Amino acid sequence: MTRAISTVHCDADAVSSSLTGSALKSVRSVVAAPENEMKRWRRIFEANAKVVIDGEKYLDPDNFVNAIAPKSDSTKIGRAQFAILFRVADSSKRGLVSWDDFTVFETLLKRPDADYWIAFQYFDVDSSGTITFDEFKNVFLANVGPSAIPFDFDCDWVKLYLGRKNGTHVLGYNEFTQLMKGLQGERLRQAFKYLDKDQDGFIRPEEFKQIILEIAGHKLSDAVIERLPTLCTLTPSGRISYSEVVAFQNVIREMDMVERILREATAKSKDGRIDQSDFLNHSAAISRYALFTPMEASIIFHFAGRGSREKRLALLDFAQLLDPQWRAPHDVLEANEVRPKASLLQGVLKSAYGFVQGGTIGIAGALGATIVYPIDMGKMQNQRSTVVGQMLYKNSIDCAQKIFRNEGLMGFYRGLGPQLIGVAPEKAIKLTVNDLVRGRAMDPETGRIKLGWELIAGGMAGGCQVIFTNPLEIVKIRLQIQGEAAKLEGAVKHGAAHIVRQLGVLGLYKGASACLLRDIPFSAIYFTAYSHLKKDVFHEGYNGKQLSFLETLGAAGIAGMPAAYLTTPADVVKTRLQVEARQGQTHYKGLTDAFVKINKEEGFKALFKGGPARVLRSSPQFGFTLLAYEYLQKYPWQDNKPEVKTALTTPKRDEMSQIRARNALKILLDVHGDFGRRAANFSHPLVKQAPPTASPSKST
């Protein structure tokens, strides 16, 4: 228990074990855990302790594993192997872990070096604070099994750490950590030498696979393990050299850096793919010294490309190398097959959800339109500066003041009804068409889409929505202008139904060419800008990042600013074409004629009338609508894009103590992939199983 508190340093002679007596007294005072942490430990202990002796609860090996093993893991470490740690927690060596033992073990896991500290305790059989040659050898041999490739304990490498067998040198904690870090490399060297019977510097492919399975099998996916013998295809000899074995081991040892380079390089690549040169160039750019040799890079691309080293690879291609739990897509599909009845039910539920989703987006769009509708002042755009006495509004602020004075608050919401009716189908068709075209044009492996296709997808979405937007726009604008006409000419105000009957079906599409000229570039700019803001500014998807509520809203809102302002000229022309010209006002024959006459009579600035108001209206409206769409797309039937999930990207749902317990096992498994499987099962003759509802009680 002392090892949960202090570090023992020893270079030569054995250190006295006098600290053992005071360990239990100081563990709570020196490393005092917060109250909420103790409660959490108590809850975990009570939930798993099924053994009762004299009213006291204990954890047996199986229940101990349930208590400390991570519930989710991106490695291939089996839950049964966590029983290795039981020996460390069972300080009394009675085959059971008490509440006091459990708190000491959890406190130990709080150490920043808990992984190496646990490994040290496992080898320190006599709890002396040092490790002798015999302890190291006996623990090693007891856990690797007779079928393992032999390890020579009389080698020079071991002697450098432990000296001769007579015990003149023992390992303190710090020396032990360095020994464990270099042990795998020495095991690899000895294993290669042992299997290279004719000493020509080569081994057979199956022998290479045997070595890797013993020292790193838990770090590789089944797909990579199956293809290990194919490493011999890198050279004409058909066998594998020591250099290739060392290179492969270096790749495994630096897998976290390999993943970082691959993610960053593919993210910066224009097509989302990289070749071997791109990998080495990015590796050199982010490090002070060269991290990987050309041979190591060749090995990475060999296994990712399934033997084809010529083509450029996407991040998804490297998944089988980065993720130990990776499975081929068809295997995943077979595992996830459902019965027809379940599929039918799921289809019904999905359709119902789609209906609710469309309604919710419509509500979000309608709410956004209502909030920003007062900013939508078509009167400013219809104002003719060449007509004497018709300059009613100096600017947007003056326009708002006069609308409120002449028409009251309701004047700001004139024409809102048609807008609310059409906002749901308008937004639905725009978002659906954009997603549909982008999905067809997207590279299925990289998730990338070329800029040209992004613009086409947005443009097609904008073009398709005109079937709804043009009738709504013309009715809305004529309702807005009625207040102005009534003020000047005493005209009678009419409702939306009267305007629809007056225009007829074809009349509702008057100015459709200008509407297309506005909506196609608007959507092309908007959706493209939104996509790149998420990816390039807020870094969505980088190391598994998901955008927050504010980041998504910010990207959606910012994207609407250039889209709204740059398409203002088309909106001005559309407004002029759709408004019924009064006496003395210029009549426009069509789109081109309107552009030419507005520019000639009122100047180029007239084409941008109401531009700032459009930005203030469109940006938040589309921002909130797209935000609702994004979140509704995620649940519960989100079409998940293929992605590479590893320990670097998987959300940390486990406690840090569980993560450190897993890391401690990784260090021990570097000795041998089956380390601990041969360890004896602990038992106690006096134990009895507690009933499920039993509560701990003290015996008198």
PDB file of C-alpha atoms in Angstrom, residues 254-520:
ATOM      1  CA  GLU A 254       4.340   5.578 -32.917  1.00  0.00           C
ATOM      2  CA  MET A 255       0.739   4.860 -33.959  1.00  0.00           C
ATOM      3  CA  ASP A 256      -0.632   7.940 -32.206  1.00  0.00           C
ATOM      4  CA  MET A 257       1.724  10.147 -34.232  1.00  0.00           C
ATOM      5  CA  VAL A 258       0.893   8.186 -37.387  1.00  0.00           C
ATOM      6  CA  GLU A 259      -2.778   8.939 -36.820  1.00  0.00           C
ATOM      7  CA  ARG A 260      -2.139  12.624 -36.202  1.00  0.00           C
ATOM      8  CA  ILE A 261      -0.124  12.949 -39.413  1.00  0.00           C
ATOM      9  CA  LEU A 262      -2.730  11.068 -41.443  1.00  0.00           C
ATOM     10  CA  ARG A 263      -5.621  13.145 -40.118  1.00  0.00           C
ATOM     11  CA  GLU A 264      -3.873  16.458 -40.655  1.00  0.00           C
ATOM     12  CA  ALA A 265      -2.451  15.569 -44.075  1.00  0.00           C
ATOM     13  CA  THR A 266      -5.767  14.280 -45.442  1.00  0.00           C
ATOM     14  CA  ALA A 267      -7.586  17.296 -43.989  1.00  0.00           C
ATOM     15  CA  LYS A 268      -5.248  19.674 -45.840  1.00  0.00           C
ATOM     16  CA  SER A 269      -5.314  17.699 -49.083  1.00  0.00           C
ATOM     17  CA  LYS A 270      -7.581  19.116 -51.770  1.00  0.00           C
ATOM     18  CA  ASP A 271      -9.094  15.742 -52.616  1.00  0.00           C
ATOM     19  CA  GLY A 272      -8.937  14.301 -49.095  1.00  0.00           C
ATOM     20  CA  ARG A 273      -6.340  11.734 -50.173  1.00  0.00           C
ATOM     21  CA  ILE A 274      -2.590  11.448 -49.734  1.00  0.00           C
ATOM     22  CA  ASP A 275       0.259   9.373 -51.045  1.00  0.00           C
ATOM     23  CA  GLN A 276       3.497   8.297 -49.415  1.00  0.00           C
ATOM     24  CA  SER A 277       5.269  11.558 -50.313  1.00  0.00           C
ATOM     25  CA  ASP A 278       2.495  13.632 -48.740  1.00  0.00           C
ATOM     26  CA  PHE A 279       2.804  11.591 -45.545  1.00  0.00           C
ATOM     27  CA  LEU A 280       6.566  12.057 -45.288  1.00  0.00           C
ATOM     28  CA  ASN A 281       6.360  15.759 -46.164  1.00  0.00           C
ATOM     29  CA  HIS A 282       3.768  16.448 -43.481  1.00  0.00           C
ATOM     30  CA  SER A 283       5.726  14.377 -40.985  1.00  0.00           C
ATOM     31  CA  ALA A 284       8.798  16.508 -41.627  1.00  0.00           C
ATOM     32  CA  ALA A 285       6.771  19.728 -41.422  1.00  0.00           C
ATOM     33  CA  ILE A 286       5.341  19.097 -37.949  1.00  0.00           C
ATOM     34  CA  SER A 287       8.415  17.642 -36.245  1.00  0.00           C
ATOM     35  CA  ARG A 288      11.875  18.872 -35.402  1.00  0.00           C
ATOM     36  CA  TYR A 289      13.505  15.667 -36.571  1.00  0.00           C
ATOM     37  CA  ALA A 290      12.424  13.031 -39.065  1.00  0.00           C
ATOM     38  CA  LEU A 291       9.875  10.730 -37.432  1.00  0.00           C
ATOM     39  CA  PHE A 292       9.476   8.061 -40.069  1.00  0.00           C
ATOM     40  CA  THR A 293      11.786   6.488 -42.607  1.00  0.00           C
ATOM     41  CA  PRO A 294      10.739   5.742 -46.194  1.00  0.00           C
ATOM     42  CA  MET A 295      10.537   2.041 -45.264  1.00  0.00           C
ATOM     43  CA  GLU A 296       8.157   2.786 -42.406  1.00  0.00           C
ATOM     44  CA  ALA A 297       6.007   4.939 -44.672  1.00  0.00           C
ATOM     45  CA  SER A 298       5.968   2.127 -47.245  1.00  0.00           C
ATOM     46  CA  ILE A 299       4.739  -0.293 -44.589  1.00  0.00           C
ATOM     47  CA  ILE A 300       1.942   2.092 -43.550  1.00  0.00           C
ATOM     48  CA  PHE A 301       0.717   2.478 -47.125  1.00  0.00           C
ATOM     49  CA  HIS A 302       1.192  -1.218 -47.872  1.00  0.00           C
ATOM     50  CA  PHE A 303      -1.297  -2.305 -45.207  1.00  0.00           C
ATOM     51  CA  ALA A 304      -3.674   0.617 -45.748  1.00  0.00           C
ATOM     52  CA  GLY A 305      -3.700   0.120 -49.517  1.00  0.00           C
ATOM     53  CA  ARG A 306      -4.015  -3.669 -49.224  1.00  0.00           C
ATOM     54  CA  GLY A 307      -0.801  -4.182 -51.133  1.00  0.00           C
ATOM     55  CA  SER A 308      -1.379  -1.435 -53.736  1.00  0.00           C
ATOM     56  CA  ARG A 309       1.200   1.291 -53.133  1.00  0.00           C
ATOM     57  CA  GLU A 310       0.498   3.453 -56.174  1.00  0.00           C
ATOM     58  CA  LYS A 311      -2.901   4.975 -55.474  1.00  0.00           C
ATOM     59  CA  ARG A 312      -3.686   7.901 -53.202  1.00  0.00           C
ATOM     60  CA  LEU A 313      -5.479   6.873 -50.036  1.00  0.00           C
ATOM     61  CA  ALA A 314      -8.225   8.472 -47.954  1.00  0.00           C
ATOM     62  CA  LEU A 315      -8.283   8.487 -44.155  1.00  0.00           C
ATOM     63  CA  LEU A 316     -10.889   5.726 -44.268  1.00  0.00           C
ATOM     64  CA  ASP A 317      -8.349   3.454 -45.967  1.00  0.00           C
ATOM     65  CA  PHE A 318      -6.077   3.710 -42.931  1.00  0.00           C
ATOM     66  CA  ALA A 319      -8.849   2.723 -40.487  1.00  0.00           C
ATOM     67  CA  GLN A 320      -7.836  -0.935 -40.377  1.00  0.00           C
ATOM     68  CA  LEU A 321      -4.333   0.106 -39.317  1.00  0.00           C
ATOM     69  CA  LEU A 322      -5.390   2.753 -36.780  1.00  0.00           C
ATOM     70  CA  ASP A 323      -8.357   1.014 -35.147  1.00  0.00           C
ATOM     71  CA  PRO A 324      -7.675  -2.390 -33.490  1.00  0.00           C
ATOM     72  CA  GLN A 325     -11.392  -3.140 -33.485  1.00  0.00           C
ATOM     73  CA  TRP A 326     -11.871  -2.339 -37.190  1.00  0.00           C
ATOM     74  CA  ARG A 327     -13.999  -4.743 -39.179  1.00  0.00           C
ATOM     75  CA  ALA A 328     -14.711  -4.894 -42.894  1.00  0.00           C
ATOM     76  CA  PRO A 329     -17.932  -3.041 -43.850  1.00  0.00           C
ATOM     77  CA  HIS A 330     -19.691  -6.209 -45.064  1.00  0.00           C
ATOM     78  CA  ASP A 331     -18.935  -7.898 -41.728  1.00  0.00           C
ATOM     79  CA  VAL A 332     -20.496  -4.965 -39.898  1.00  0.00           C
ATOM     80  CA  LEU A 333     -23.576  -5.114 -42.104  1.00  0.00           C
ATOM     81  CA  GLU A 334     -23.976  -8.845 -41.487  1.00  0.00           C
ATOM     82  CA  ALA A 335     -23.668  -8.308 -37.730  1.00  0.00           C
ATOM     83  CA  ASN A 336     -26.287  -5.562 -37.821  1.00  0.00           C
ATOM     84  CA  GLU A 337     -28.868  -7.447 -39.883  1.00  0.00           C
ATOM     85  CA  VAL A 338     -32.408  -7.196 -38.502  1.00  0.00           C
ATOM     86  CA  ARG A 339     -35.497  -9.277 -39.066  1.00  0.00           C
ATOM     87  CA  PRO A 340     -38.135  -8.084 -41.597  1.00  0.00           C
ATOM     88  CA  LYS A 341     -40.626  -7.267 -38.850  1.00  0.00           C
ATOM     89  CA  ALA A 342     -38.139  -4.973 -37.144  1.00  0.00           C
ATOM     90  CA  SER A 343     -37.286  -3.337 -40.481  1.00  0.00           C
ATOM     91  CA  LEU A 344     -40.973  -2.675 -41.213  1.00  0.00           C
ATOM     92  CA  LEU A 345     -41.502  -1.113 -37.813  1.00  0.00           C
ATOM     93  CA  GLN A 346     -38.370   0.956 -38.207  1.00  0.00           C
ATOM     94  CA  GLY A 347     -39.582   2.143 -41.606  1.00  0.00           C
ATOM     95  CA  VAL A 348     -42.897   3.293 -40.143  1.00  0.00           C
ATOM     96  CA  LEU A 349     -41.176   5.082 -37.288  1.00  0.00           C
ATOM     97  CA  LYS A 350     -38.676   6.684 -39.659  1.00  0.00           C
ATOM     98  CA  SER A 351     -41.482   7.985 -41.870  1.00  0.00           C
ATOM     99  CA  ALA A 352     -43.289   9.367 -38.836  1.00  0.00           C
ATOM    100  CA  TYR A 353     -40.093  11.034 -37.692  1.00  0.00           C
ATOM    101  CA  GLY A 354     -39.602  12.513 -41.168  1.00  0.00           C
ATOM    102  CA  PHE A 355     -43.085  14.015 -40.984  1.00  0.00           C
ATOM    103  CA  VAL A 356     -42.386  15.518 -37.558  1.00  0.00           C
ATOM    104  CA  GLN A 357     -38.990  16.684 -38.746  1.00  0.00           C
ATOM    105  CA  GLY A 358     -40.499  18.542 -41.703  1.00  0.00           C
ATOM    106  CA  GLY A 359     -43.068  20.167 -39.453  1.00  0.00           C
ATOM    107  CA  THR A 360     -40.418  21.196 -36.942  1.00  0.00           C
ATOM    108  CA  ILE A 361     -38.250  22.748 -39.648  1.00  0.00           C
ATOM    109  CA  GLY A 362     -41.328  24.573 -40.890  1.00  0.00           C
ATOM    110  CA  ILE A 363     -42.017  25.875 -37.382  1.00  0.00           C
ATOM    111  CA  ALA A 364     -38.386  26.968 -37.012  1.00  0.00           C
ATOM    112  CA  GLY A 365     -38.501  28.703 -40.392  1.00  0.00           C
ATOM    113  CA  ALA A 366     -41.830  30.360 -39.612  1.00  0.00           C
ATOM    114  CA  LEU A 367     -40.560  31.555 -36.230  1.00  0.00           C
ATOM    115  CA  GLY A 368     -37.424  32.950 -37.816  1.00  0.00           C
ATOM    116  CA  ALA A 369     -39.415  34.627 -40.573  1.00  0.00           C
ATOM    117  CA  THR A 370     -41.775  36.234 -38.044  1.00  0.00           C
ATOM    118  CA  ILE A 371     -38.933  37.587 -35.921  1.00  0.00           C
ATOM    119  CA  VAL A 372     -37.054  39.206 -38.795  1.00  0.00           C
ATOM    120  CA  TYR A 373     -40.047  40.087 -40.986  1.00  0.00           C
ATOM    121  CA  PRO A 374     -40.147  43.780 -39.981  1.00  0.00           C
ATOM    122  CA  ILE A 375     -36.653  44.137 -41.485  1.00  0.00           C
ATOM    123  CA  ASP A 376     -37.958  42.944 -44.852  1.00  0.00           C
ATOM    124  CA  MET A 377     -38.953  46.324 -46.276  1.00  0.00           C
ATOM    125  CA  GLY A 378     -39.722  45.841 -49.945  1.00  0.00           C
ATOM    126  CA  LYS A 379     -40.894  49.492 -50.013  1.00  0.00           C
ATOM    127  CA  MET A 380     -37.283  50.662 -49.955  1.00  0.00           C
ATOM    128  CA  GLN A 381     -36.452  48.611 -53.026  1.00  0.00           C
ATOM    129  CA  ASN A 382     -39.552  49.782 -54.896  1.00  0.00           C
ATOM    130  CA  GLN A 383     -38.880  53.469 -54.222  1.00  0.00           C
ATOM    131  CA  ARG A 384     -38.166  55.319 -57.509  1.00  0.00           C
ATOM    132  CA  SER A 385     -35.745  58.191 -57.046  1.00  0.00           C
ATOM    133  CA  THR A 386     -36.583  59.651 -60.490  1.00  0.00           C
ATOM    134  CA  VAL A 387     -40.250  60.293 -59.761  1.00  0.00           C
ATOM    135  CA  VAL A 388     -40.906  63.748 -58.349  1.00  0.00           C
ATOM    136  CA  GLY A 389     -42.448  63.619 -54.909  1.00  0.00           C
ATOM    137  CA  GLN A 390     -41.976  59.859 -54.609  1.00  0.00           C
ATOM    138  CA  MET A 391     -38.831  59.912 -52.439  1.00  0.00           C
ATOM    139  CA  LEU A 392     -40.716  58.906 -49.324  1.00  0.00           C
ATOM    140  CA  TYR A 393     -37.805  57.236 -47.525  1.00  0.00           C
ATOM    141  CA  LYS A 394     -34.279  58.545 -47.107  1.00  0.00           C
ATOM    142  CA  ASN A 395     -32.923  55.250 -45.793  1.00  0.00           C
ATOM    143  CA  SER A 396     -33.976  52.084 -43.985  1.00  0.00           C
ATOM    144  CA  ILE A 397     -34.308  53.808 -40.606  1.00  0.00           C
ATOM    145  CA  ASP A 398     -36.453  56.584 -42.081  1.00  0.00           C
ATOM    146  CA  CYS A 399     -38.549  53.937 -43.834  1.00  0.00           C
ATOM    147  CA  ALA A 400     -39.157  52.088 -40.570  1.00  0.00           C
ATOM    148  CA  GLN A 401     -40.108  55.289 -38.734  1.00  0.00           C
ATOM    149  CA  LYS A 402     -42.641  56.303 -41.386  1.00  0.00           C
ATOM    150  CA  ILE A 403     -44.155  52.821 -41.590  1.00  0.00           C
ATOM    151  CA  PHE A 404     -44.734  52.863 -37.830  1.00  0.00           C
ATOM    152  CA  ARG A 405     -46.142  56.421 -37.913  1.00  0.00           C
ATOM    153  CA  ASN A 406     -48.440  55.889 -40.899  1.00  0.00           C
ATOM    154  CA  GLU A 407     -49.485  52.245 -40.551  1.00  0.00           C
ATOM    155  CA  GLY A 408     -48.742  51.283 -36.955  1.00  0.00           C
ATOM    156  CA  LEU A 409     -47.087  48.130 -35.741  1.00  0.00           C
ATOM    157  CA  MET A 410     -49.148  45.956 -38.071  1.00  0.00           C
ATOM    158  CA  GLY A 411     -47.585  47.730 -41.021  1.00  0.00           C
ATOM    159  CA  PHE A 412     -44.355  45.872 -40.361  1.00  0.00           C
ATOM    160  CA  TYR A 413     -46.141  42.532 -40.651  1.00  0.00           C
ATOM    161  CA  ARG A 414     -48.209  43.218 -43.759  1.00  0.00           C
ATOM    162  CA  GLY A 415     -47.839  40.216 -46.095  1.00  0.00           C
ATOM    163  CA  LEU A 416     -46.626  37.870 -43.375  1.00  0.00           C
ATOM    164  CA  GLY A 417     -49.426  35.321 -43.921  1.00  0.00           C
ATOM    165  CA  PRO A 418     -48.319  34.086 -47.372  1.00  0.00           C
ATOM    166  CA  GLN A 419     -44.735  34.015 -46.145  1.00  0.00           C
ATOM    167  CA  LEU A 420     -45.625  31.680 -43.272  1.00  0.00           C
ATOM    168  CA  ILE A 421     -47.667  29.394 -45.527  1.00  0.00           C
ATOM    169  CA  GLY A 422     -44.804  28.809 -47.923  1.00  0.00           C
ATOM    170  CA  VAL A 423     -41.787  28.869 -45.614  1.00  0.00           C
ATOM    171  CA  ALA A 424     -42.000  25.149 -44.706  1.00  0.00           C
ATOM    172  CA  PRO A 425     -42.110  23.718 -48.271  1.00  0.00           C
ATOM    173  CA  GLU A 426     -39.605  26.338 -49.450  1.00  0.00           C
ATOM    174  CA  LYS A 427     -37.004  25.444 -46.815  1.00  0.00           C
ATOM    175  CA  ALA A 428     -37.720  21.719 -47.072  1.00  0.00           C
ATOM    176  CA  ILE A 429     -37.188  21.540 -50.835  1.00  0.00           C
ATOM    177  CA  LYS A 430     -34.083  23.737 -50.682  1.00  0.00           C
ATOM    178  CA  LEU A 431     -32.395  21.688 -47.945  1.00  0.00           C
ATOM    179  CA  THR A 432     -33.445  18.355 -49.427  1.00  0.00           C
ATOM    180  CA  VAL A 433     -32.230  19.099 -52.959  1.00  0.00           C
ATOM    181  CA  ASN A 434     -28.917  20.468 -51.694  1.00  0.00           C
ATOM    182  CA  ASP A 435     -28.288  17.370 -49.572  1.00  0.00           C
ATOM    183  CA  LEU A 436     -29.369  15.066 -52.390  1.00  0.00           C
ATOM    184  CA  VAL A 437     -27.013  16.557 -54.996  1.00  0.00           C
ATOM    185  CA  ARG A 438     -24.133  16.856 -52.525  1.00  0.00           C
ATOM    186  CA  GLY A 439     -24.617  13.217 -51.519  1.00  0.00           C
ATOM    187  CA  ARG A 440     -24.441  12.092 -55.137  1.00  0.00           C
ATOM    188  CA  ALA A 441     -21.353  14.157 -55.906  1.00  0.00           C
ATOM    189  CA  MET A 442     -19.473  13.388 -52.677  1.00  0.00           C
ATOM    190  CA  ASP A 443     -16.545  10.996 -52.594  1.00  0.00           C
ATOM    191  CA  PRO A 444     -17.857   8.143 -50.387  1.00  0.00           C
ATOM    192  CA  GLU A 445     -14.432   7.471 -48.853  1.00  0.00           C
ATOM    193  CA  THR A 446     -13.178  10.968 -48.138  1.00  0.00           C
ATOM    194  CA  GLY A 447     -16.490  12.766 -47.674  1.00  0.00           C
ATOM    195  CA  ARG A 448     -15.087  15.506 -49.919  1.00  0.00           C
ATOM    196  CA  ILE A 449     -16.929  17.285 -52.700  1.00  0.00           C
ATOM    197  CA  LYS A 450     -15.381  19.480 -55.370  1.00  0.00           C
ATOM    198  CA  LEU A 451     -16.077  23.200 -55.205  1.00  0.00           C
ATOM    199  CA  GLY A 452     -17.849  23.161 -58.550  1.00  0.00           C
ATOM    200  CA  TRP A 453     -20.278  20.505 -57.367  1.00  0.00           C
ATOM    201  CA  GLU A 454     -20.869  22.398 -54.126  1.00  0.00           C
ATOM    202  CA  LEU A 455     -21.947  25.434 -56.145  1.00  0.00           C
ATOM    203  CA  ILE A 456     -24.087  23.290 -58.454  1.00  0.00           C
ATOM    204  CA  ALA A 457     -25.811  21.599 -55.515  1.00  0.00           C
ATOM    205  CA  GLY A 458     -26.626  24.938 -53.890  1.00  0.00           C
ATOM    206  CA  GLY A 459     -27.703  26.462 -57.188  1.00  0.00           C
ATOM    207  CA  MET A 460     -30.043  23.588 -57.981  1.00  0.00           C
ATOM    208  CA  ALA A 461     -31.550  23.857 -54.510  1.00  0.00           C
ATOM    209  CA  GLY A 462     -32.169  27.574 -55.036  1.00  0.00           C
ATOM    210  CA  GLY A 463     -33.653  26.995 -58.472  1.00  0.00           C
ATOM    211  CA  CYS A 464     -36.086  24.333 -57.250  1.00  0.00           C
ATOM    212  CA  GLN A 465     -37.443  26.518 -54.469  1.00  0.00           C
ATOM    213  CA  VAL A 466     -38.626  29.214 -56.895  1.00  0.00           C
ATOM    214  CA  ILE A 467     -41.750  27.176 -57.556  1.00  0.00           C
ATOM    215  CA  PHE A 468     -42.805  28.171 -54.019  1.00  0.00           C
ATOM    216  CA  THR A 469     -40.985  31.429 -53.450  1.00  0.00           C
ATOM    217  CA  ASN A 470     -42.087  33.416 -56.509  1.00  0.00           C
ATOM    218  CA  PRO A 471     -45.864  33.298 -55.829  1.00  0.00           C
ATOM    219  CA  LEU A 472     -45.222  34.045 -52.153  1.00  0.00           C
ATOM    220  CA  GLU A 473     -42.904  36.944 -52.959  1.00  0.00           C
ATOM    221  CA  ILE A 474     -45.247  38.679 -55.371  1.00  0.00           C
ATOM    222  CA  VAL A 475     -48.220  38.448 -52.990  1.00  0.00           C
ATOM    223  CA  LYS A 476     -46.100  39.561 -50.044  1.00  0.00           C
ATOM    224  CA  ILE A 477     -44.628  42.557 -51.841  1.00  0.00           C
ATOM    225  CA  ARG A 478     -47.983  43.785 -53.149  1.00  0.00           C
ATOM    226  CA  LEU A 479     -49.441  43.557 -49.664  1.00  0.00           C
ATOM    227  CA  GLN A 480     -46.475  45.548 -48.313  1.00  0.00           C
ATOM    228  CA  ILE A 481     -46.827  48.269 -50.949  1.00  0.00           C
ATOM    229  CA  GLN A 482     -50.568  48.730 -50.314  1.00  0.00           C
ATOM    230  CA  GLY A 483     -49.920  50.842 -47.238  1.00  0.00           C
ATOM    231  CA  GLU A 484     -47.782  53.231 -49.260  1.00  0.00           C
ATOM    232  CA  ALA A 485     -50.388  53.436 -52.054  1.00  0.00           C
ATOM    233  CA  ALA A 486     -53.205  54.059 -49.594  1.00  0.00           C
ATOM    234  CA  LYS A 487     -51.251  56.943 -48.065  1.00  0.00           C
ATOM    235  CA  LEU A 488     -50.487  58.618 -51.392  1.00  0.00           C
ATOM    236  CA  GLU A 489     -53.546  57.900 -53.467  1.00  0.00           C
ATOM    237  CA  GLY A 490     -56.238  56.789 -51.022  1.00  0.00           C
ATOM    238  CA  ALA A 491     -56.346  53.346 -52.629  1.00  0.00           C
ATOM    239  CA  VAL A 492     -58.432  50.581 -51.066  1.00  0.00           C
ATOM    240  CA  LYS A 493     -56.448  47.831 -49.370  1.00  0.00           C
ATOM    241  CA  HIS A 494     -57.059  44.258 -50.539  1.00  0.00           C
ATOM    242  CA  GLY A 495     -56.228  40.899 -49.038  1.00  0.00           C
ATOM    243  CA  ALA A 496     -53.982  38.123 -50.346  1.00  0.00           C
ATOM    244  CA  ALA A 497     -56.894  36.224 -51.920  1.00  0.00           C
ATOM    245  CA  HIS A 498     -57.847  39.264 -54.040  1.00  0.00           C
ATOM    246  CA  ILE A 499     -54.240  39.619 -55.274  1.00  0.00           C
ATOM    247  CA  VAL A 500     -54.080  35.912 -56.206  1.00  0.00           C
ATOM    248  CA  ARG A 501     -57.376  36.146 -58.171  1.00  0.00           C
ATOM    249  CA  GLN A 502     -56.181  39.319 -59.850  1.00  0.00           C
ATOM    250  CA  LEU A 503     -52.858  37.840 -60.974  1.00  0.00           C
ATOM    251  CA  GLY A 504     -53.993  34.356 -61.946  1.00  0.00           C
ATOM    252  CA  VAL A 505     -51.718  31.315 -62.039  1.00  0.00           C
ATOM    253  CA  LEU A 506     -49.319  32.714 -64.648  1.00  0.00           C
ATOM    254  CA  GLY A 507     -49.299  36.113 -63.011  1.00  0.00           C
ATOM    255  CA  LEU A 508     -48.056  34.589 -59.772  1.00  0.00           C
ATOM    256  CA  TYR A 509     -44.838  33.754 -61.608  1.00  0.00           C
ATOM    257  CA  LYS A 510     -44.243  37.251 -62.886  1.00  0.00           C
ATOM    258  CA  GLY A 511     -40.595  38.137 -62.266  1.00  0.00           C
ATOM    259  CA  ALA A 512     -39.629  34.462 -61.965  1.00  0.00           C
ATOM    260  CA  SER A 513     -36.502  35.057 -64.047  1.00  0.00           C
ATOM    261  CA  ALA A 514     -35.304  37.635 -61.517  1.00  0.00           C
ATOM    262  CA  CYS A 515     -36.275  35.308 -58.671  1.00  0.00           C
ATOM    263  CA  LEU A 516     -34.150  32.587 -60.231  1.00  0.00           C
ATOM    264  CA  LEU A 517     -31.314  35.058 -60.682  1.00  0.00           C
ATOM    265  CA  ARG A 518     -31.517  35.810 -56.965  1.00  0.00           C
ATOM    266  CA  ASP A 519     -32.169  32.380 -55.449  1.00  0.00           C
ATOM    267  CA  ILE A 520     -29.738  30.302 -57.519  1.00  0.00           C
TER     268      ILE A 520
END
